PDB file of C-alpha atoms and ligand atoms in Angstrom:
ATOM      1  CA  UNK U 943       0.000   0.000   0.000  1.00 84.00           C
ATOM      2  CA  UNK U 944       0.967   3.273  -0.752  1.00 88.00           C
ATOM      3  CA  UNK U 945       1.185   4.970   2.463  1.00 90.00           C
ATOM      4  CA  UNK U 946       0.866   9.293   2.808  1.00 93.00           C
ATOM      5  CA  UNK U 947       4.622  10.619   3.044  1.00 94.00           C
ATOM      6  CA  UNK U 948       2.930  14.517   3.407  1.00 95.00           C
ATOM      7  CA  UNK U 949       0.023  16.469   2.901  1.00 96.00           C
ATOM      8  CA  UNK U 950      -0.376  19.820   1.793  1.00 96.00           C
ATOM      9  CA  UNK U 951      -2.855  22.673   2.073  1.00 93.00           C
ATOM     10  CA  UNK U 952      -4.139  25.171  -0.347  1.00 86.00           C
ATOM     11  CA  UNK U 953      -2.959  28.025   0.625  1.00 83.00           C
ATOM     12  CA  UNK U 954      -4.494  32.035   0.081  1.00 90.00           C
ATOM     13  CA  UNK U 955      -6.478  32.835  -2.799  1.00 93.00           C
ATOM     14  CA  UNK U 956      -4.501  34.653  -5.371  1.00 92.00           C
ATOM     15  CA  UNK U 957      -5.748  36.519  -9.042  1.00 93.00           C
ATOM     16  CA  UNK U 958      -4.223  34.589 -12.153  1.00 92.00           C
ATOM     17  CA  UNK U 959      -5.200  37.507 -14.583  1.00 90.00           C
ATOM     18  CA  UNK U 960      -8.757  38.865 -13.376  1.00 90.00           C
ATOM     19  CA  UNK U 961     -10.364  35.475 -14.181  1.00 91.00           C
ATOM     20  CA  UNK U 962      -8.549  32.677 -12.183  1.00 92.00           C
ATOM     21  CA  UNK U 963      -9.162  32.851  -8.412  1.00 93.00           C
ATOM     22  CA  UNK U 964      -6.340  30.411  -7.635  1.00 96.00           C
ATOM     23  CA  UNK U 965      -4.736  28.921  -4.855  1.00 97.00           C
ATOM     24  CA  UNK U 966      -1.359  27.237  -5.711  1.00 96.00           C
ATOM     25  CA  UNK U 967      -1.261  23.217  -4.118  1.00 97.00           C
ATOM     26  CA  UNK U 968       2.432  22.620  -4.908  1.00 97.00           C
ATOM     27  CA  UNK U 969       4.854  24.348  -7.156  1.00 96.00           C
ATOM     28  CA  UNK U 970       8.313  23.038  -9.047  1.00 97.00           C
ATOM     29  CA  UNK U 971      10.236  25.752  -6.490  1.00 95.00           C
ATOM     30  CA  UNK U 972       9.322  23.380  -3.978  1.00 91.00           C
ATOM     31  CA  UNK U 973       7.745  20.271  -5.040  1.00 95.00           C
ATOM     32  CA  UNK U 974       9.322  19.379  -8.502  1.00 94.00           C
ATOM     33  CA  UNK U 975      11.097  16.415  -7.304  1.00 95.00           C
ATOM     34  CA  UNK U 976       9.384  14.929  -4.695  1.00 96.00           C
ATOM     35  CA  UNK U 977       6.365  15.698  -7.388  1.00 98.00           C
ATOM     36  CA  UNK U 978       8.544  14.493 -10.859  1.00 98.00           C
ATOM     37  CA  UNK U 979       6.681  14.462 -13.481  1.00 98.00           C
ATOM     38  CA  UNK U 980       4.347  16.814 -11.991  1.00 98.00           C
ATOM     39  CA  UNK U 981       5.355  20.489 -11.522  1.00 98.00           C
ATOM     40  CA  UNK U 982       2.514  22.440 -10.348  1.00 98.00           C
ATOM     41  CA  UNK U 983      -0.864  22.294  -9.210  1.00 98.00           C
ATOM     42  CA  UNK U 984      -3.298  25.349  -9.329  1.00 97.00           C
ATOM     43  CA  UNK U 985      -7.081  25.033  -8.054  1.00 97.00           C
ATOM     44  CA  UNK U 986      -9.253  27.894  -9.045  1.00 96.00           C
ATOM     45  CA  UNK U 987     -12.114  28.596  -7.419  1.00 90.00           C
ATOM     46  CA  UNK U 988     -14.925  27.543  -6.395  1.00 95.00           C
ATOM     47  CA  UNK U 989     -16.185  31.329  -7.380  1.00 96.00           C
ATOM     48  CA  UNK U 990     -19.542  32.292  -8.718  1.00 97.00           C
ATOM     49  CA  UNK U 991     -19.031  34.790 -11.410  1.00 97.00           C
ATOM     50  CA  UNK U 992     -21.523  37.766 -12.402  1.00 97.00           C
ATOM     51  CA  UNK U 993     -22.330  38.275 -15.842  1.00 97.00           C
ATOM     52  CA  UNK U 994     -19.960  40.783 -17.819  1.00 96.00           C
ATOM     53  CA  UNK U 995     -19.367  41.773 -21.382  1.00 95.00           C
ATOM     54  CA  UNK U 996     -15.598  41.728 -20.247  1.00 94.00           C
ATOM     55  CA  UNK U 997     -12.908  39.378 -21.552  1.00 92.00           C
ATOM     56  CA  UNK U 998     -11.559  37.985 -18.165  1.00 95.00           C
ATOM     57  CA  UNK U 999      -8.680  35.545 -17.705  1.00 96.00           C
ATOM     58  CA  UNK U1000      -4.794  36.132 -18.665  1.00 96.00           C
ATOM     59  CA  UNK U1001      -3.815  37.854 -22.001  1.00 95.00           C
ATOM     60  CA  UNK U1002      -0.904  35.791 -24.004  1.00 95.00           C
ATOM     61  CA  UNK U1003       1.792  34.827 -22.312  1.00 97.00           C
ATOM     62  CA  UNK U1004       4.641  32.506 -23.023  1.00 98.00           C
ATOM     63  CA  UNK U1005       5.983  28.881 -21.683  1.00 98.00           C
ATOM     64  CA  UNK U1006       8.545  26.191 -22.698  1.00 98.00           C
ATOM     65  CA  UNK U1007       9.826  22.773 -21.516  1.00 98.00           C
ATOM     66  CA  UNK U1008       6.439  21.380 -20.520  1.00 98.00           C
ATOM     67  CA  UNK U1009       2.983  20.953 -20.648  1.00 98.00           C
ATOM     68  CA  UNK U1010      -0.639  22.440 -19.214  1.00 98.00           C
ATOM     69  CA  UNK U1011      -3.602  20.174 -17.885  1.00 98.00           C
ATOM     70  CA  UNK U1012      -6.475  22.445 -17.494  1.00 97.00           C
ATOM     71  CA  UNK U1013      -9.932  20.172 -16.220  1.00 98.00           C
ATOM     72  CA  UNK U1014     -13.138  21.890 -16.323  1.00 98.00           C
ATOM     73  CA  UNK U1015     -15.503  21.039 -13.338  1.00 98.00           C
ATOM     74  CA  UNK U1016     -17.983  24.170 -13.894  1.00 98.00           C
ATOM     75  CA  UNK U1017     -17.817  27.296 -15.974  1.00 98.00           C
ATOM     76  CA  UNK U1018     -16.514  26.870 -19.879  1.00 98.00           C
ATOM     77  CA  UNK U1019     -12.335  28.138 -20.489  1.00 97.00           C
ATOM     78  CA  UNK U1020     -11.092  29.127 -24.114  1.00 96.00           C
ATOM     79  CA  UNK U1021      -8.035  29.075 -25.225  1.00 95.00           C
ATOM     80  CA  UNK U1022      -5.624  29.833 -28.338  1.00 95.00           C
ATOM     81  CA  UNK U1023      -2.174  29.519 -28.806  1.00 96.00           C
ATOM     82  CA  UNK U1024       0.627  30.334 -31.349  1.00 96.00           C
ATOM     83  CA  UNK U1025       0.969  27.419 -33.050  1.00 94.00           C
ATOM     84  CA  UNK U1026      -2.381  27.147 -34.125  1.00 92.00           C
ATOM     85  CA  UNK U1027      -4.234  25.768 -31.538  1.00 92.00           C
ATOM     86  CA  UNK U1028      -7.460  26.332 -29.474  1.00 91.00           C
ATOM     87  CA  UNK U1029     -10.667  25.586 -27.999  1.00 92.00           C
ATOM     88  CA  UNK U1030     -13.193  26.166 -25.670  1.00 96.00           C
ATOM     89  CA  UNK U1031     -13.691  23.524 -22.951  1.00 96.00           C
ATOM     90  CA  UNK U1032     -16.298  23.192 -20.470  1.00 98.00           C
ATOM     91  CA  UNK U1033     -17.678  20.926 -17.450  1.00 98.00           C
ATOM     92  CA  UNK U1034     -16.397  17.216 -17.902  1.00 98.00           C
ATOM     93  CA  UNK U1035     -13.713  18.680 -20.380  1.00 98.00           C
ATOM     94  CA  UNK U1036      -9.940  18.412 -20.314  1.00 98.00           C
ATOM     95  CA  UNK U1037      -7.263  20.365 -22.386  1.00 97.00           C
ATOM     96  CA  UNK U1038      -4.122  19.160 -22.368  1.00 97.00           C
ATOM     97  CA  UNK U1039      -1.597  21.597 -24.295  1.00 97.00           C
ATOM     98  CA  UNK U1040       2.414  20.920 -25.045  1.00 98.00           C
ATOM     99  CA  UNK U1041       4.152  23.937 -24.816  1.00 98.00           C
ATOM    100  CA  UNK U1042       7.601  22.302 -25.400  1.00 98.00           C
ATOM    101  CA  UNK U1043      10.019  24.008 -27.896  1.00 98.00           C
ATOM    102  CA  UNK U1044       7.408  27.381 -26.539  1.00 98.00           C
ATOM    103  CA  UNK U1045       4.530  28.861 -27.081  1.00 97.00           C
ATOM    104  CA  UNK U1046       2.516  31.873 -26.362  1.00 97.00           C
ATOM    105  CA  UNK U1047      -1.114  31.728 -25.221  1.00 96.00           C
ATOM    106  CA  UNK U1048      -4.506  33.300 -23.785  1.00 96.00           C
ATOM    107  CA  UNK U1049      -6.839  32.157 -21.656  1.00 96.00           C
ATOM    108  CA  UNK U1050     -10.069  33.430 -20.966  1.00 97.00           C
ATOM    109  CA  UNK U1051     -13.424  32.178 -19.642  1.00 97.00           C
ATOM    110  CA  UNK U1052     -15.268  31.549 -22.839  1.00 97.00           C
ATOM    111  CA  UNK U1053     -17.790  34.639 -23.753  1.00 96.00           C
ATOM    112  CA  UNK U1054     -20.651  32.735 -23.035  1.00 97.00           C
ATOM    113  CA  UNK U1055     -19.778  31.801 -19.771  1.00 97.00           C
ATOM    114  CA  UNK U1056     -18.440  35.594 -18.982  1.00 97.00           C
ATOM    115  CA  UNK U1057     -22.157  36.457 -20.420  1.00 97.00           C
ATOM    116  CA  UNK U1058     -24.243  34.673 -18.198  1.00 97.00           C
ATOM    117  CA  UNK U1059     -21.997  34.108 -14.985  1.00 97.00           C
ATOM    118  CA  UNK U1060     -22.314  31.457 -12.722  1.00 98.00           C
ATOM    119  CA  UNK U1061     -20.072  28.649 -10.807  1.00 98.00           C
ATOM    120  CA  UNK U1062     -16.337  28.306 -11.640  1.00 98.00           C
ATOM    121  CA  UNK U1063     -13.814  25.725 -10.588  1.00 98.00           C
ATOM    122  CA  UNK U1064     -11.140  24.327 -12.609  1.00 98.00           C
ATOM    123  CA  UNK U1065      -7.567  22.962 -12.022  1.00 98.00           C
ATOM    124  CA  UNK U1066      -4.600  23.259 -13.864  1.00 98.00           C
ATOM    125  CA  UNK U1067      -1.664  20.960 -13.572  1.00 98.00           C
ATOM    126  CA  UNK U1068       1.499  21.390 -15.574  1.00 98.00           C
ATOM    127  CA  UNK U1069       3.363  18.168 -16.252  1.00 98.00           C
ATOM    128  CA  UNK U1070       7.303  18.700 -17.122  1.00 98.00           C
ATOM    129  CA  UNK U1071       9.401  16.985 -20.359  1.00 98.00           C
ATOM    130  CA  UNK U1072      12.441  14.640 -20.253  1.00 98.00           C
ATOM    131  CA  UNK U1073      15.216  17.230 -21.529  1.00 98.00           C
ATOM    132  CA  UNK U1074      14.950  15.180 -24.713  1.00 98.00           C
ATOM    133  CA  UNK U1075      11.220  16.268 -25.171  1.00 98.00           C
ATOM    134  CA  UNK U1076      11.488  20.131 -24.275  1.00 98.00           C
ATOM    135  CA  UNK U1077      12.858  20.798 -27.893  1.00 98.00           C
ATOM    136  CA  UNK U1078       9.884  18.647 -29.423  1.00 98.00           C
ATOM    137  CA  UNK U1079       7.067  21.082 -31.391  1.00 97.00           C
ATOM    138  CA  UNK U1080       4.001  22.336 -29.439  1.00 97.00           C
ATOM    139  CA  UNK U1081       0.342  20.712 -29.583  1.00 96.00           C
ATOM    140  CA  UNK U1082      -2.632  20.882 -28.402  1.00 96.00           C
ATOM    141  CA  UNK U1083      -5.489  18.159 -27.668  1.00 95.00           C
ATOM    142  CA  UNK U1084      -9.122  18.806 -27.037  1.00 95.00           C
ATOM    143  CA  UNK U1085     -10.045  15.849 -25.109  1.00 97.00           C
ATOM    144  CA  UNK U1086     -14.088  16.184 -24.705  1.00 97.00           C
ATOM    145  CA  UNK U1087     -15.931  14.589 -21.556  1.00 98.00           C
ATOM    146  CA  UNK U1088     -17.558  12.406 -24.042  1.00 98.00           C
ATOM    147  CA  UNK U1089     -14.193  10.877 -25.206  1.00 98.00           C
ATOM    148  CA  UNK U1090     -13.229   9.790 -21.222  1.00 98.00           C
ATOM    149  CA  UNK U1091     -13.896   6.360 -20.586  1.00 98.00           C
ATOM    150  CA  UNK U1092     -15.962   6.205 -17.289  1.00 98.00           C
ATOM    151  CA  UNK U1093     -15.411   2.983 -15.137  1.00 97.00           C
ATOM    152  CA  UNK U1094     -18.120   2.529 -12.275  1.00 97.00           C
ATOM    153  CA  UNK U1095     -16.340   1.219  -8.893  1.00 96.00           C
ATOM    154  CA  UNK U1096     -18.021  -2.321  -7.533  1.00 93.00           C
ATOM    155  CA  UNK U1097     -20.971  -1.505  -5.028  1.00 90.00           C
ATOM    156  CA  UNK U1098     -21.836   1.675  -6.603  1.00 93.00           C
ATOM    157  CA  UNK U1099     -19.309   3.139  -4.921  1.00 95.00           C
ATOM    158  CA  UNK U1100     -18.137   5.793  -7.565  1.00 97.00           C
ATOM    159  CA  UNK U1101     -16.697   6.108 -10.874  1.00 97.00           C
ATOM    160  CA  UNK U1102     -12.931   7.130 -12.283  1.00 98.00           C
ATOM    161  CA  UNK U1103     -12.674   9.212 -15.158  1.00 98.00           C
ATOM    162  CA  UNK U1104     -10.126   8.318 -17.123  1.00 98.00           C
ATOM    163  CA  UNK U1105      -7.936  11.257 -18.581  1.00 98.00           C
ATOM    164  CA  UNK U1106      -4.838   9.640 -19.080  1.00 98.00           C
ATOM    165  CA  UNK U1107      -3.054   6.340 -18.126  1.00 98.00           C
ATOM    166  CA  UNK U1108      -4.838   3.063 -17.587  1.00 96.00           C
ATOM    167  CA  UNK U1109      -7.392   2.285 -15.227  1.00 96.00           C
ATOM    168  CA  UNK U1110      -8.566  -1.639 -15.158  1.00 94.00           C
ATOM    169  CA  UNK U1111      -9.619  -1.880 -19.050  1.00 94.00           C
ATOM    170  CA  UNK U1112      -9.637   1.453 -19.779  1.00 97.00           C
ATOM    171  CA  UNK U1113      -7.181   3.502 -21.822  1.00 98.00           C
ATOM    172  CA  UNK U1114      -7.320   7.538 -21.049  1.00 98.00           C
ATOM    173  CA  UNK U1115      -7.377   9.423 -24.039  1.00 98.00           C
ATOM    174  CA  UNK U1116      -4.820  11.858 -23.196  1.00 98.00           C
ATOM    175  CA  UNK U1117      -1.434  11.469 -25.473  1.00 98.00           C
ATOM    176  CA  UNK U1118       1.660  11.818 -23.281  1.00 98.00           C
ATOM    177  CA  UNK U1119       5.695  11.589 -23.424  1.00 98.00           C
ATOM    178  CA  UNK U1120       6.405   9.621 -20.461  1.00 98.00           C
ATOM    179  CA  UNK U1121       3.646   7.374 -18.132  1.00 98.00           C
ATOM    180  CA  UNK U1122       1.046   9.577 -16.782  1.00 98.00           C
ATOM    181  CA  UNK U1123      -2.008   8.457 -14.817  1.00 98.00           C
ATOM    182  CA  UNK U1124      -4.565  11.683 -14.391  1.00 98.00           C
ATOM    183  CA  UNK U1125      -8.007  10.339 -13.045  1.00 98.00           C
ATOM    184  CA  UNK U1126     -10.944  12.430 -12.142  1.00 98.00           C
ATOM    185  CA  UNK U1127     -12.607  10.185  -9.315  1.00 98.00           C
ATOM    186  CA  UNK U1128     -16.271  10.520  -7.498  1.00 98.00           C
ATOM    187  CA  UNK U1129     -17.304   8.794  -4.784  1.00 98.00           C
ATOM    188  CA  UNK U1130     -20.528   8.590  -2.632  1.00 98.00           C
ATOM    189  CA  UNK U1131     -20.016   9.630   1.153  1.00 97.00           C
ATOM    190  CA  UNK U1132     -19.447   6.089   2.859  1.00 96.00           C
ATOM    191  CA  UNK U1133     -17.668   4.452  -0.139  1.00 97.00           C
ATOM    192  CA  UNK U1134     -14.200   3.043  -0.179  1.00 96.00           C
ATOM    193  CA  UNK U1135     -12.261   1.805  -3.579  1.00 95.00           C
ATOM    194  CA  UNK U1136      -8.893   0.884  -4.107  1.00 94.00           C
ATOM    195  CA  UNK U1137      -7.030   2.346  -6.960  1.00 95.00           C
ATOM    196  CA  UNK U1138      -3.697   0.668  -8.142  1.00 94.00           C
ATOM    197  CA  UNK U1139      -0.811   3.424  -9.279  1.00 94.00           C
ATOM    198  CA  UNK U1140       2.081   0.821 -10.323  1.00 91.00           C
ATOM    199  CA  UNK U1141       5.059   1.151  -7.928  1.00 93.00           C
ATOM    200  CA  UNK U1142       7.845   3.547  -8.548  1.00 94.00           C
ATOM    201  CA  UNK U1143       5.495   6.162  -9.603  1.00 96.00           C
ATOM    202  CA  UNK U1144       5.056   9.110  -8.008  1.00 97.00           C
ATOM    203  CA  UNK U1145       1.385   9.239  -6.190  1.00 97.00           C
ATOM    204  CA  UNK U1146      -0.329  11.564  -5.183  1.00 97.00           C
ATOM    205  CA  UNK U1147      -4.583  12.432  -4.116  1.00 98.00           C
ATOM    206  CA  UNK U1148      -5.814  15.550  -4.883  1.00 98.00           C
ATOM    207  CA  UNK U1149      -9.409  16.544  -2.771  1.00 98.00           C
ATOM    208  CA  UNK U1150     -11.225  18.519  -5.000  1.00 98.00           C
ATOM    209  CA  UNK U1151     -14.419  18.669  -3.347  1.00 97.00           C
ATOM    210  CA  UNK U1152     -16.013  16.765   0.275  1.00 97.00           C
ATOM    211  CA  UNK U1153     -13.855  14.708   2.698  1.00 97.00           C
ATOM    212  CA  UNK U1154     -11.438  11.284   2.735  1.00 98.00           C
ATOM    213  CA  UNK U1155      -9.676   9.227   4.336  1.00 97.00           C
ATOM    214  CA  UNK U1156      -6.786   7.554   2.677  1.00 95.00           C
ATOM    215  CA  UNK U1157      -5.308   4.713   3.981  1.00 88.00           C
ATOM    216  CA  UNK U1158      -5.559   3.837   7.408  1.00 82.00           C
ATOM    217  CA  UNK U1159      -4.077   7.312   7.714  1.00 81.00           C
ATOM    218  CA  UNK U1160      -5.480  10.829   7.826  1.00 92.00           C
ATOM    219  CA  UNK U1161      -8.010  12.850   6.554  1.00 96.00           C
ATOM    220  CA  UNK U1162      -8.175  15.121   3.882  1.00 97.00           C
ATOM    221  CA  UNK U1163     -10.638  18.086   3.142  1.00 96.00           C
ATOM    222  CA  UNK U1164     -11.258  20.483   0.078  1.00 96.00           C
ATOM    223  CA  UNK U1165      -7.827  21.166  -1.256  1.00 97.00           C
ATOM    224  CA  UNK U1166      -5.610  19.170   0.470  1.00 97.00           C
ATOM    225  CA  UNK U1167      -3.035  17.018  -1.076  1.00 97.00           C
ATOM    226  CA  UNK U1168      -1.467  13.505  -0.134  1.00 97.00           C
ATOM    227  CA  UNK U1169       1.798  13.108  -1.417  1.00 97.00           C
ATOM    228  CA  UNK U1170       2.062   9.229  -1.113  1.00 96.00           C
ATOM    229  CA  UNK U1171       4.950   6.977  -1.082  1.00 94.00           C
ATOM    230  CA  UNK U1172       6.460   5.762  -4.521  1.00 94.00           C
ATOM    231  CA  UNK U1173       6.922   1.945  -2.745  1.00 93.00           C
ATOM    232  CA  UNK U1174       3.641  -0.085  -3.167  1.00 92.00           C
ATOM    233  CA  UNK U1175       0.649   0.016  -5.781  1.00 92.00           C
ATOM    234  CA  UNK U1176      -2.532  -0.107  -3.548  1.00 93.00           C
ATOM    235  CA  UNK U1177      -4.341   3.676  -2.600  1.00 93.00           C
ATOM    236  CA  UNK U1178      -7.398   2.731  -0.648  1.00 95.00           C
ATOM    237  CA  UNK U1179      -9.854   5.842  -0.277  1.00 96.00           C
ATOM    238  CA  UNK U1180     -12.902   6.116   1.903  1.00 97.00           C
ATOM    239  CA  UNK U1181     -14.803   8.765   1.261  1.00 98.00           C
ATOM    240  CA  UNK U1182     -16.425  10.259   4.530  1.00 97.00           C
ATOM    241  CA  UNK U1183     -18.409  12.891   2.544  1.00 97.00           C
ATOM    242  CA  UNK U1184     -19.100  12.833  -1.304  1.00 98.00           C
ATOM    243  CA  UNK U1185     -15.896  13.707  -2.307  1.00 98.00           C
ATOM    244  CA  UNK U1186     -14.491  15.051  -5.986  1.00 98.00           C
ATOM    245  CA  UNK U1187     -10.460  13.668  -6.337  1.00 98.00           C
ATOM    246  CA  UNK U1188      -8.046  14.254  -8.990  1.00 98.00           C
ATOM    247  CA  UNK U1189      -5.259  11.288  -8.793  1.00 98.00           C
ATOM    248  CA  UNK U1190      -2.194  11.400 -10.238  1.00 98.00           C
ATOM    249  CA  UNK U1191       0.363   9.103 -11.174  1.00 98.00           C
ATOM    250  CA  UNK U1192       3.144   9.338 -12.662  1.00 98.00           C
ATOM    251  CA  UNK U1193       7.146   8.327 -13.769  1.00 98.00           C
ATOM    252  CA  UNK U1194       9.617   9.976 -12.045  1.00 98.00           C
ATOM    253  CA  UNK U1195      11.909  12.151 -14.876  1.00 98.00           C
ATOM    254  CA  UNK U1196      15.019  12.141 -12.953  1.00 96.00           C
ATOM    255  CA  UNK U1197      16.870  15.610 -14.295  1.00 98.00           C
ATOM    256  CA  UNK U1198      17.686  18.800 -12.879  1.00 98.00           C
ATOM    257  CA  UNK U1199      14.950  20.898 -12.260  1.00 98.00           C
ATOM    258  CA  UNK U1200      15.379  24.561 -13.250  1.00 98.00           C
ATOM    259  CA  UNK U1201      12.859  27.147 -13.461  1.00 98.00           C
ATOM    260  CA  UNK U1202      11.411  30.672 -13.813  1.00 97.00           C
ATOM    261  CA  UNK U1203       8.079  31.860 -14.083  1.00 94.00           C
ATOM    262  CA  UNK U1204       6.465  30.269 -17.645  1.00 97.00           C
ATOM    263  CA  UNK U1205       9.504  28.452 -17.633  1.00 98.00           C
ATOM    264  CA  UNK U1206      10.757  25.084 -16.755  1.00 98.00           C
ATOM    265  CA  UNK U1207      13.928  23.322 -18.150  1.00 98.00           C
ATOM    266  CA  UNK U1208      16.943  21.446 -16.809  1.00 98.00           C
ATOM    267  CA  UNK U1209      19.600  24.869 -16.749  1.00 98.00           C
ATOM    268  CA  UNK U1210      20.078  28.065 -15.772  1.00 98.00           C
ATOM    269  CA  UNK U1211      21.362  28.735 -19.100  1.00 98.00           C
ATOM    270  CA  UNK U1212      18.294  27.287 -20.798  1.00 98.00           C
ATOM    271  CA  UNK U1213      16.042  29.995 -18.564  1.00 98.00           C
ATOM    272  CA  UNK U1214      18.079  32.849 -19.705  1.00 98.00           C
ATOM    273  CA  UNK U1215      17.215  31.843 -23.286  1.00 98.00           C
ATOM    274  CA  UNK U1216      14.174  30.770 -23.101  1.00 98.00           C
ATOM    275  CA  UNK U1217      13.669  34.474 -21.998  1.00 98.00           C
ATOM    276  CA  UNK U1218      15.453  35.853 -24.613  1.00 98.00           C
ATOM    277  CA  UNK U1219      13.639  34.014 -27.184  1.00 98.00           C
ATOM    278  CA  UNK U1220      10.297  34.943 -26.005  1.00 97.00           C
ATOM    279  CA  UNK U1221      11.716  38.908 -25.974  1.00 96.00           C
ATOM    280  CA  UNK U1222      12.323  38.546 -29.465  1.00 97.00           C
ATOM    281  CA  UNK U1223       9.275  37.152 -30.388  1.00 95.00           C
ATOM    282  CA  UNK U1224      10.687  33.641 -31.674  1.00 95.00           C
ATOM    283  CA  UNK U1225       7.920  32.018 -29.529  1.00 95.00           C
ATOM    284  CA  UNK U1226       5.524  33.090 -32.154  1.00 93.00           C
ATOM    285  CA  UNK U1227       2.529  35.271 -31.347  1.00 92.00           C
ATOM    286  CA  UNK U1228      -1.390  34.964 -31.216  1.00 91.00           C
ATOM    287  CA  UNK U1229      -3.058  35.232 -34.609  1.00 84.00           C
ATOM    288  CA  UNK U1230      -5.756  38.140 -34.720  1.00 81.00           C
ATOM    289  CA  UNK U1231      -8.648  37.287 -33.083  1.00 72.00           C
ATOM    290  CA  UNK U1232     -11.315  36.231 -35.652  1.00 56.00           C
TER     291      UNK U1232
HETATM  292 MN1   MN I2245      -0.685  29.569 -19.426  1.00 59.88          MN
END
């Protein structure tokens, strides 16, 4: 069994742009190895919006040497990106965008969410690149609730959405670089499952929403994250109140961590350029919005 090695909190609420009321769970500063492959994880809201005719989120801004998760649980995001991509996602819906060589992009809650208002909460979780991959071209994949194979838990217990890696017979949609397992689980309040994350993976529970207990350990509420030991396979859950988790699994990418800002790579030197290449524009740049 994988047992809890840590937990941490979300900590104060703080703006991404004037759309993304965000608390940061664990950044690469701190968290990037005991974390590897996972650098950062961001959980905005929940926020009930009012209606505006404003564009609000974060204008374009750059980032190289990994990749953005961005999961949808209410309100719709859009995004667009230099190298051609975009979308607009909503409940259910993942995108799951590879900056890698760099890209610049926006991201805004779509108009016709900013139009009517309403409930918001979405996470974003940016998954890093073996130094071999940072240099590979950017993409971007829409990945639709529709196209996330749902697997109901024995006993009615619950169900695991699954984004990317395998879960029993189920293949996550999600195309990644190195073994990733990103599952969006529910579970009624008095069930218990048992998820398998193969050993030597990094582990760890995110509690999006209503109360656990994992293990025969402690309990976590809204926002807290287990960090869980790489040894073992088994992460047994009981959920004390309906509860909303993100788990993630994942191989460990064992290279230097270096980063700044939009930034992540494996040197100092590879910051300072990544900077300078974004100064002169050879990150490409937004097309005009249609
Ligand atoms: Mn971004």
């Amino acid at each position: 069994m994988k047992n809890i090695t840590s937990i941490r909190h979300g900590g104060p609420r703080h703006w991404v742009g004037d759309g993304f009321p965000v608390q940061t769970i664990f950044g690469y500063t701190d968290a990037g190895a005991e974390l590897s492959p996972f650098l950062l994880l961001d959980y905005a809201g929940p926020a009930v919006f009012a209606p505006t005719a404003q564009k609000r989120g974060v204008g374009p801004h750059p980032h190289r040497g990994f990749e953005t998760v961005t999961l949808v649980y209410d309100g719709e995001v859009a995004h667009r990106d230099s190298a051609g991509g975009g979308g607009t996602i909503g409940p259910g819906d993942v995108q799951w965008m590879t900056a890698a060589s760099g890209i610049v992009h926006e991201e805004f809650h779509s108009r016709a969410f900013a139009e009517t208002g309403g409930p918001f909460e979405m996470i974003q979780l940016w998954v890093n690149l073996p130094a071999k991959d940072k240099s590979a071209p950017p993409a971007y994949q829409t990945i639709t609730r529709a196209t996330i194979p749902a697997v109901e838990l024995p006993g009615g217990a619950g169900l695991v959405r699954v984004v990317a890696g395998r879960f029993q017979d189920q293949q996550g949609p999600a195309r990644t670089f190195t073994p990733i397992d990103l599952w969006d689980v529910r579970l009624g309040a008095g069930a218990k499952a048992e998820l398998r994350i193969p050993s030597a993976r990094t582990a760890a529970l995110f509690v999006v929403g209503g109360r656990v207990r994992v293990g025969t350990g402690a309990v976590l509420e809204a926002a807290d994250l287990a960090v869980l030991e790489r040894d073992g396979d088994l992460v047994s859950v009981e959920a004390l109140a309906e509860a909303k988790l993100i788990l993630l699994g994942g191989e460990p990418i064992d290279e230097p961590i270096v980063g700044e800002g939009p930034f992540v790579m494996n040197t100092r030197a590879e910051i300072d350029e990544a900077f300078a290449d974004y100064r002169a524009g050879r990150l490409g740049r937004l097309p005009a919005q249609a």
